[in-house]
XYZ file of C-alpha atoms in Angstrom:
596
model
C 59.530 -3.000 -27.238
C 56.496 -4.623 -29.518
C 53.347 -3.138 -29.771
C 51.190 -4.902 -27.309
C 47.130 -5.100 -28.787
C 46.437 -2.685 -25.285
C 48.982 -0.049 -27.125
C 47.344 -0.527 -30.477
C 44.202 -0.308 -28.479
C 44.993 3.161 -26.986
C 46.347 4.526 -30.180
C 43.739 4.000 -32.328
C 41.282 5.430 -29.777
C 43.740 8.142 -29.699
C 42.931 8.388 -33.785
C 39.777 8.556 -33.442
C 39.748 11.792 -31.093
C 39.559 9.857 -27.432
C 41.258 11.764 -25.102
C 39.833 10.619 -21.500
C 38.983 7.937 -20.005
C 36.983 7.325 -16.371
C 36.868 4.324 -15.106
C 38.686 1.765 -12.268
C 41.710 -0.694 -12.503
C 41.841 -4.023 -11.766
C 43.930 -7.076 -12.624
C 41.463 -8.158 -15.972
C 43.091 -4.992 -18.083
C 46.323 -4.352 -16.523
C 47.228 -4.712 -20.081
C 45.382 -1.766 -21.042
C 45.817 0.420 -18.132
C 49.955 -0.234 -18.970
C 49.895 1.135 -22.166
C 47.536 3.829 -21.216
C 50.464 4.212 -18.858
C 53.208 4.022 -21.177
C 50.732 6.579 -23.754
C 52.270 9.362 -21.160
C 49.254 10.955 -20.453
C 48.160 11.133 -23.917
C 44.974 9.581 -23.010
C 43.887 11.109 -19.424
C 42.504 8.608 -17.155
C 40.245 9.575 -14.661
C 39.878 7.290 -11.223
C 36.504 7.439 -9.830
C 35.668 5.418 -6.275
C 33.229 2.865 -7.691
C 32.468 1.535 -11.720
C 29.510 2.780 -11.826
C 29.920 6.877 -11.199
C 33.014 6.031 -13.858
C 29.701 4.983 -16.418
C 28.254 8.202 -14.695
C 30.882 10.670 -15.525
C 31.299 8.952 -18.870
C 27.575 9.420 -19.889
C 27.771 12.885 -18.362
C 31.249 13.947 -20.135
C 28.793 12.695 -23.364
C 26.333 15.009 -22.198
C 28.341 18.212 -21.268
C 30.964 17.531 -24.292
C 29.643 16.877 -26.622
C 32.265 14.074 -27.699
C 31.916 10.281 -26.780
C 32.348 9.180 -23.389
C 34.479 6.584 -22.583
C 34.711 4.182 -19.133
C 37.183 1.064 -18.197
C 36.896 -1.319 -15.728
C 38.530 -4.687 -14.739
C 36.634 -8.639 -15.858
C 33.929 -9.924 -13.776
C 32.679 -7.572 -10.712
C 34.744 -4.455 -12.058
C 32.242 -4.882 -15.775
C 29.345 -5.398 -13.535
C 29.599 -2.247 -11.580
C 29.196 -0.430 -14.486
C 25.381 -1.904 -15.885
C 23.618 0.993 -14.375
C 25.745 4.059 -15.294
C 25.766 2.638 -18.881
C 21.928 2.223 -19.173
C 21.780 6.159 -18.307
C 23.811 6.768 -21.087
C 21.900 4.352 -23.005
C 17.745 5.557 -22.203
C 19.478 9.204 -22.715
C 20.696 8.501 -25.976
C 24.695 10.051 -25.021
C 27.420 8.209 -26.781
C 29.325 5.796 -25.007
C 32.655 3.040 -25.430
C 32.632 0.499 -22.048
C 35.682 -0.962 -22.425
C 36.366 -4.156 -19.862
C 38.354 -7.084 -19.378
C 37.721 -10.516 -18.938
C 39.268 -14.014 -17.983
C 42.309 -15.058 -19.948
C 41.299 -17.162 -23.089
C 42.708 -20.383 -21.842
C 40.232 -20.023 -18.979
C 37.289 -19.026 -20.182
C 34.589 -21.545 -19.823
C 36.282 -23.051 -16.600
C 34.442 -21.544 -13.701
C 36.817 -19.709 -13.267
C 37.223 -16.769 -10.619
C 35.646 -13.225 -11.905
C 34.487 -15.276 -15.347
C 30.933 -13.599 -16.217
C 29.246 -13.739 -19.741
C 29.772 -10.850 -20.427
C 28.767 -10.570 -23.697
C 25.527 -11.579 -22.244
C 25.355 -9.232 -19.221
C 25.874 -6.117 -21.753
C 23.476 -7.744 -24.500
C 20.916 -4.993 -23.592
C 22.503 -1.800 -22.640
C 25.151 -2.233 -25.140
C 23.051 -4.352 -27.887
C 24.340 -2.008 -30.794
C 28.199 -3.578 -30.628
C 29.205 -5.358 -28.038
C 31.664 -7.894 -29.104
C 34.583 -10.520 -27.036
C 37.719 -10.026 -28.968
C 39.548 -13.872 -29.440
C 42.843 -12.514 -31.887
C 45.088 -9.324 -32.030
C 44.021 -9.026 -35.943
C 40.622 -8.756 -34.981
C 40.576 -5.284 -32.473
C 41.588 -3.015 -34.767
C 37.846 -3.319 -36.821
C 36.382 -3.818 -32.853
C 37.118 -0.491 -31.849
C 36.155 1.159 -35.317
C 32.632 -0.371 -35.454
C 32.348 0.770 -31.630
C 33.207 3.911 -31.421
C 32.061 4.866 -34.948
C 28.221 3.474 -34.060
C 28.173 4.477 -30.661
C 28.854 8.179 -31.947
C 26.359 7.749 -35.011
C 23.648 5.634 -32.927
C 24.019 8.030 -30.420
C 23.780 4.802 -28.214
C 26.502 2.772 -25.831
C 28.730 -0.383 -27.264
C 31.244 -1.955 -24.781
C 34.413 -4.210 -26.075
C 35.453 -7.179 -24.121
C 39.322 -7.833 -23.199
C 40.731 -10.932 -22.336
C 43.677 -10.456 -20.345
C 46.036 -12.267 -22.169
C 45.086 -11.208 -25.470
C 45.755 -7.529 -24.079
C 49.558 -8.428 -24.145
C 50.213 -9.747 -26.773
C 51.644 -8.209 -30.022
C 49.873 -6.458 -32.389
C 49.136 -7.573 -35.303
C 47.768 -5.925 -38.692
C 45.316 -7.884 -40.049
C 46.694 -9.592 -43.505
C 45.115 -9.168 -46.717
C 43.286 -12.251 -47.106
C 40.247 -13.711 -47.144
C 38.223 -13.434 -44.135
C 39.784 -10.846 -42.763
C 38.486 -7.537 -41.649
C 40.391 -3.647 -43.320
C 38.527 -0.916 -41.003
C 39.199 2.799 -40.730
C 38.351 5.429 -38.983
C 36.150 8.689 -39.175
C 32.764 9.957 -38.558
C 30.853 13.116 -39.467
C 27.048 13.311 -38.864
C 24.866 13.485 -41.376
C 22.933 16.790 -41.842
C 19.151 15.308 -41.553
C 16.239 17.249 -42.773
C 12.574 15.663 -43.742
C 11.565 15.893 -47.536
C 9.677 19.125 -48.222
C 6.177 17.205 -48.720
C 6.265 16.463 -44.867
C 7.943 19.892 -44.124
C 4.908 21.827 -46.110
C 2.664 19.495 -44.256
C 4.012 20.140 -40.981
C 3.776 23.934 -42.204
C -0.363 23.428 -42.935
C -0.624 22.278 -39.180
C 0.785 24.573 -37.454
C 0.105 27.622 -39.624
C -3.853 26.850 -39.093
C -3.368 26.235 -35.171
C -4.749 29.447 -33.036
C -3.334 28.039 -29.596
C 0.354 26.540 -29.974
C 2.363 25.106 -27.699
C 5.870 23.557 -27.800
C 7.940 20.834 -26.054
C 11.312 20.865 -26.300
C 13.752 18.189 -24.761
C 17.257 17.888 -25.367
C 17.286 17.174 -28.930
C 16.719 20.625 -29.293
C 19.598 21.908 -27.093
C 21.858 23.225 -30.032
C 19.171 24.390 -31.485
C 17.541 27.480 -29.065
C 17.836 30.328 -31.471
C 15.715 28.417 -34.230
C 13.126 27.417 -31.353
C 12.779 30.859 -30.157
C 12.823 31.716 -34.120
C 10.030 29.396 -34.502
C 8.092 30.033 -31.210
C 7.925 33.516 -31.919
C 6.546 33.245 -35.674
C 3.846 30.386 -34.234
C 2.765 33.012 -30.586
C 3.008 29.560 -29.031
C 4.221 28.987 -25.728
C 6.954 26.280 -25.065
C 7.006 23.964 -22.232
C 10.532 21.813 -21.498
C 10.465 18.433 -20.448
C 13.524 18.077 -17.668
C 16.533 16.891 -20.136
C 15.559 19.753 -22.442
C 16.098 22.450 -19.434
C 19.020 23.994 -21.045
C 17.031 24.334 -24.447
C 15.543 28.229 -23.597
C 16.042 30.752 -20.900
C 13.632 31.506 -18.397
C 13.365 35.539 -18.707
C 11.606 34.747 -21.971
C 8.098 35.496 -20.714
C 5.983 32.832 -22.941
C 8.943 29.824 -21.569
C 6.196 27.987 -19.004
C 9.255 26.003 -17.848
C 9.171 22.323 -16.978
C 6.455 19.853 -17.622
C 4.801 16.577 -15.918
C 5.363 15.927 -12.020
C 8.315 18.105 -11.829
C 6.756 20.453 -13.837
C 4.784 23.957 -13.345
C 1.544 24.740 -13.549
C 1.844 26.954 -16.892
C 2.746 23.698 -18.167
C -0.109 22.209 -17.223
C -2.503 24.685 -18.558
C -0.227 25.039 -21.729
C -1.078 21.791 -22.749
C -4.708 21.754 -21.518
C -5.924 24.419 -24.009
C -3.534 24.266 -26.652
C -5.616 22.651 -30.637
C -1.895 22.493 -31.637
C 1.017 20.759 -30.451
C 4.557 21.005 -31.610
C 7.819 18.271 -30.116
C 11.151 18.864 -30.679
C 13.236 16.249 -29.800
C 11.838 15.263 -26.695
C 11.138 11.842 -25.667
C 8.956 12.913 -22.329
C 7.230 9.640 -21.316
C 3.424 10.897 -19.324
C 1.298 11.486 -21.995
C -1.251 11.965 -19.179
C 0.318 15.951 -19.094
C 0.014 16.086 -22.910
C -2.929 17.411 -24.667
C -5.560 14.847 -24.326
C -6.288 12.468 -27.589
C -7.802 14.300 -30.344
C -7.462 17.828 -28.794
C -4.845 18.545 -30.610
C -2.960 18.534 -34.231
C 0.339 17.456 -33.738
C 4.523 17.683 -35.420
C 7.164 16.053 -34.104
C 10.742 16.603 -35.335
C 13.029 13.659 -34.154
C 16.193 12.541 -34.749
C 15.668 9.146 -34.232
C 12.552 7.398 -35.782
C 12.093 5.271 -33.444
C 10.875 8.162 -30.559
C 8.167 9.650 -33.525
C 4.678 9.098 -32.574
C 4.924 7.334 -29.710
C 4.104 9.684 -26.286
C 0.772 11.433 -28.501
C -0.389 10.238 -32.005
C 0.921 12.711 -34.628
C -0.895 14.034 -37.793
C 2.839 14.987 -39.442
C 6.435 13.207 -37.936
C 9.546 15.152 -38.679
C 12.827 12.978 -39.434
C 15.519 15.349 -38.604
C 18.030 17.682 -36.409
C 16.167 19.698 -34.655
C 18.374 23.004 -35.841
C 18.327 21.954 -39.421
C 14.667 20.769 -38.991
C 13.256 24.317 -37.786
C 15.191 26.589 -40.351
C 13.785 24.346 -43.412
C 10.430 24.988 -41.960
C 10.592 28.619 -40.385
C 9.805 29.786 -44.431
C 7.072 28.055 -44.493
C 5.725 29.226 -40.883
C 2.665 32.351 -40.516
C 3.170 34.931 -38.876
C 0.777 34.654 -36.008
C -0.916 37.437 -33.817
C 0.098 37.466 -29.519
C -3.256 36.269 -28.731
C -2.720 32.859 -27.882
C 0.765 34.387 -25.940
C -1.252 36.959 -23.690
C -2.759 34.449 -21.541
C 0.794 32.586 -21.356
C 2.360 35.062 -20.106
C 0.058 36.091 -17.284
C -0.092 32.392 -16.257
C 4.109 32.450 -16.022
C 4.180 35.438 -14.742
C 1.903 34.112 -12.176
C 3.698 31.097 -11.374
C 7.246 32.985 -10.534
C 4.742 34.767 -8.052
C 3.735 31.573 -6.183
C 6.836 30.166 -6.193
C 8.588 32.757 -4.552
C 5.358 33.258 -1.958
C 6.046 29.232 -1.350
C 9.809 29.329 -1.063
C 9.527 31.468 1.318
C 7.159 30.263 3.574
C 8.037 28.852 6.892
C 9.111 25.535 7.828
C 11.035 23.170 10.389
C 13.954 24.011 10.029
C 14.542 25.007 5.997
C 12.000 24.866 3.571
C 13.351 23.547 0.507
C 12.290 25.241 -2.149
C 14.387 28.422 -0.564
C 17.113 26.630 -1.187
C 16.926 26.720 -4.853
C 15.553 30.278 -4.859
C 17.800 31.622 -3.582
C 20.135 29.847 -6.008
C 18.204 31.170 -8.622
C 19.531 35.225 -9.428
C 23.128 33.625 -7.762
C 23.676 31.615 -10.882
C 26.544 32.600 -12.321
C 27.042 33.112 -16.455
C 28.061 29.414 -17.402
C 27.440 27.688 -14.929
C 26.906 23.991 -15.193
C 23.679 22.594 -12.776
C 23.111 19.117 -11.953
C 20.689 17.769 -9.929
C 20.362 14.037 -8.205
C 16.471 12.163 -8.633
C 14.327 12.613 -5.817
C 12.607 15.511 -4.367
C 15.567 17.893 -4.803
C 15.416 17.235 -8.429
C 11.632 19.106 -8.188
C 13.690 22.614 -7.008
C 16.011 21.883 -9.606
C 12.902 21.891 -12.158
C 11.141 24.614 -11.151
C 13.070 27.390 -9.394
C 16.198 27.824 -11.031
C 15.672 30.202 -13.772
C 18.283 29.194 -16.443
C 20.272 31.744 -18.757
C 21.701 31.573 -22.430
C 25.261 29.795 -22.061
C 24.069 28.135 -19.191
C 24.405 23.352 -19.334
C 21.804 21.130 -16.989
C 21.532 18.053 -16.945
C 20.139 14.778 -15.165
C 19.845 10.900 -15.020
C 16.692 11.192 -16.881
C 15.597 8.495 -18.378
C 16.571 6.390 -16.062
C 16.520 8.479 -13.164
C 18.873 6.738 -11.544
C 19.613 7.912 -7.309
C 23.389 8.367 -7.219
C 24.071 10.699 -10.534
C 24.415 14.055 -9.120
C 27.946 13.871 -8.200
C 29.996 12.440 -10.628
C 27.800 14.267 -13.517
C 29.258 17.459 -11.703
C 32.533 16.397 -11.212
C 32.215 14.869 -15.368
C 31.295 18.220 -16.428
C 34.693 20.156 -14.772
C 36.519 18.095 -16.647
C 34.608 18.616 -19.698
C 35.019 22.493 -19.217
C 37.669 22.978 -15.968
C 37.018 27.281 -16.380
C 33.123 26.528 -15.669
C 31.633 26.751 -12.530
C 29.851 23.537 -11.468
C 26.506 23.220 -8.855
C 25.306 20.242 -8.028
C 22.187 18.987 -6.262
C 22.217 16.122 -3.854
C 19.293 14.406 -1.650
C 20.914 13.007 1.336
C 19.734 9.532 0.540
C 22.015 9.691 -2.979
C 24.093 11.236 -0.556
C 24.623 7.681 1.132
C 24.599 5.645 -1.255
C 26.998 6.566 -2.748
C 28.067 10.679 -4.208
C 29.598 10.728 -0.777
C 33.108 8.779 -1.911
C 32.871 10.434 -5.158
C 33.924 13.849 -3.162
C 36.741 11.908 -2.454
C 37.266 11.978 -6.612
C 36.570 15.605 -6.454
C 38.993 16.866 -3.376
C 41.646 14.467 -5.961
C 41.661 16.786 -8.601
C 40.004 19.624 -8.391
C 43.310 21.563 -8.096
C 43.753 20.279 -11.658
C 40.928 23.421 -12.420
C 40.935 26.645 -14.049
C 37.953 27.764 -12.111
C 38.307 25.801 -7.812
C 33.899 26.746 -8.329
C 32.640 23.430 -7.383
C 29.425 23.031 -5.126
C 27.764 20.088 -4.144
C 24.396 21.087 -1.937
C 23.024 18.398 -0.108
C 19.268 18.584 1.075
C 19.520 16.940 4.449
C 16.122 15.973 5.706
C 16.826 12.113 6.739
C 14.290 10.938 4.311
C 14.126 9.163 1.003
C 11.529 12.129 0.609
C 10.035 11.761 -2.727
C 9.158 7.598 -1.894
C 7.851 8.656 1.092
C 5.791 11.159 -0.616
C 5.276 9.186 -3.561
C 3.944 6.501 -0.820
C 1.423 9.173 0.474
C 0.054 10.480 -2.991
C 0.114 7.945 -5.034
C -1.058 4.466 -2.712
C -2.782 6.380 -0.289
C 0.043 4.900 2.412
C 1.565 6.890 5.483
C 5.308 7.331 5.693
C 6.588 3.747 6.046
C 9.762 4.815 8.544
C 11.431 1.258 8.186
C 12.015 1.830 4.676
C 12.135 5.874 4.455
C 14.190 7.438 7.302
C 17.736 7.481 6.847
C 20.573 8.594 9.318
C 21.863 12.116 9.958
C 24.826 12.475 8.621
C 26.722 15.535 8.702
C 28.032 15.703 5.074
C 29.818 19.254 5.627
C 32.250 17.397 8.399
C 33.080 14.962 5.968
C 33.879 17.271 3.473
C 36.428 19.043 5.188
C 37.856 16.250 6.325
C 38.867 15.559 2.648
C 40.293 18.798 2.766
C 36.870 20.947 1.169
C 35.142 23.236 2.302
C 32.056 22.585 4.632
C 29.556 25.060 5.147
C 25.573 23.982 7.171
C 22.800 25.807 7.199
C 19.511 25.057 9.657
C 17.671 28.523 9.129
C 16.077 29.922 5.917
C 18.101 33.524 6.934
C 21.122 32.063 6.323
C 20.313 30.401 2.657
C 21.093 33.706 0.823
C 24.492 34.647 2.700
C 25.429 30.335 2.472
C 25.020 30.066 -1.313
C 27.170 33.702 -1.422
C 30.223 32.219 0.784
C 30.612 28.808 -1.118
C 30.465 30.807 -4.418
C 33.346 33.239 -3.066
C 35.036 29.902 -2.035
C 38.709 28.738 -4.025
C 38.045 25.365 -3.342
C 35.232 22.970 -3.802
C 32.112 23.211 -1.589
C 29.719 21.323 0.487
C 26.442 23.281 1.457
C 24.026 21.076 4.030
C 21.099 22.405 4.621
C 18.536 21.275 7.279
C 15.818 20.977 5.126
C 11.728 19.928 6.298
C 10.910 16.742 4.919
C 6.788 18.086 5.318
C 7.478 20.223 2.111
C 5.618 17.957 -0.622
C 7.139 17.650 -3.810
C 3.495 17.345 -5.171
C 2.870 17.613 -9.192
C 1.277 21.226 -10.975
C -1.762 19.597 -11.350
C -3.461 17.238 -8.201
C -6.196 15.131 -9.574
C -8.942 14.191 -6.692
C -7.823 10.307 -6.947
C -4.551 11.641 -6.034
C -6.282 15.025 -2.753
C -8.088 10.989 -1.694
C -4.931 9.119 -1.132
C -3.343 12.097 1.269
C -6.381 11.691 3.132
C -6.110 8.178 3.165
C -2.696 8.538 4.338
C -3.612 11.029 6.948
C -6.431 8.617 8.298
C -4.095 5.867 8.461
C -1.969 7.645 11.103
C 1.027 8.803 9.343
C 3.722 9.463 11.563
C 4.351 12.823 10.532
C 0.782 13.638 10.356
C 1.153 17.040 11.886
C 3.791 18.308 9.817
C 1.881 16.827 6.216
C -0.877 19.345 8.181
C 1.208 22.722 8.236
C 2.838 25.181 6.243
C 3.324 24.734 2.644
C 1.214 21.134 2.570
C -1.485 23.237 4.202
C -1.258 25.744 1.616
C -2.224 22.789 -1.043
C -4.543 21.291 0.273
C -6.555 24.477 0.788
C -6.351 24.747 -2.900
C -8.055 21.979 -3.118
C -11.183 22.278 -1.066
C -13.955 24.879 -1.983
C -13.148 29.025 -1.394
C -8.968 27.274 -2.025
C -6.863 29.916 -2.049
C -3.086 28.843 -4.210
C -1.286 31.349 -2.904
């Protein structure tokens, strides 16, 4: 049988090192699925319940494996469904290739069924490279360029394949004018700034008395180098959300997350510093950085487009985080620990505060208690995922990372619905490692319940069966509810915020997983023990209190006014807001208040 275009594409992807695809079938992409079948599992296909989830899986697979993520879908609605997950990859700078079907070439332009202008649809999300194939001799360089550009630019690329083309016999491009003869292969370069720029950066850092560091996802492979530089500078270090796994939280000068989901020590670090070193981070919220003009600043980033974007930097260093820090270290002077003493004190007090908050009674369970009890139980080499929403606050603040752990979520896009597909992708990237995902009930109802079926389908292929999804069931779209109160001064709008109460643990049991339900605080710890000891995937459902506020680490007077306005306007849950942890936080803002 002659090799088809689909067969060639599969073979070419194999030559590029692709061993896994995530997706969903359909007649517009049948030629590619026939080729995958004929390849006899050389490329493993993971069938998601929905194309959006497949794209999230491809994005997360790139994050957790360090390899190219690949997703595949049919024409029309299948391709359109990929877009949200692809934006997740693009905004978090992950290399992902989307392969999508299209109607037969002879029908294009005829208002045919499922005919969508996919090149236009993908123009933004795959702007670095999106092309529709027209001839067999074209697909070789389309595949080569799509893969190489995705890897080199850490971005999304897309190839559009008309259905009839996929089944045609493959032809190599002839050796003549107007043809392309491409090849495979890419290794990332060693990128380090010039010595003059390194010296200028060192001069600023050496003069600083109170150095603050902010690390993000670009520093994930530079943990040792970040620690060495921080120790040399006597610095404290805050972590952007995507950089949660850069530094272990048992280091007493690590202040934890920064921003709306961050910690008070990180707020204090940025407020009091005179020098800022930002490494591999695109953290978006400038109000949590030093005031403009307060600090001299140096930034390291592999992407020039991200430099001096969040804070006006004095020196910008284009380069890989690890390589640049190695080159910078010999130029730095050793500082004493005067600055660090205050940082360590702030961090120690903050962990005490978090413990006190987590142990406050709630109705029925304080959501902070869920992550606080999990933190000391985290297995070695665990991979953590979180959804967007209030659960991300507790993920960011309460979970103490240790060396060897991995963690991620939808960062730049901050999309709901990513936690379970992320967790599944983590298992395919590392089937021998335990995986734990934290999800709100809103995201669970939106699309994550269906992906539990995907876990049920594949879990017996995983070396380590530990796969736990924890659902915070508070019958509320909680993050938005509190944003309405704190940012707008509006009371909770039940029509938009209240969601149905669903027995998630029972659904898990119906599809062959283990379900655990908790509605008492004292049972949270034992429930985690039971889940971590299980021999099959677990859905842990905790009935949590929606009136425990996921507020920022520093509450402004304006935000306090908004909460008061919400109460005065008659919030339907006024009593719940005033009592418990919320009462503690509000009291901290009043004369004589205490945050403990």
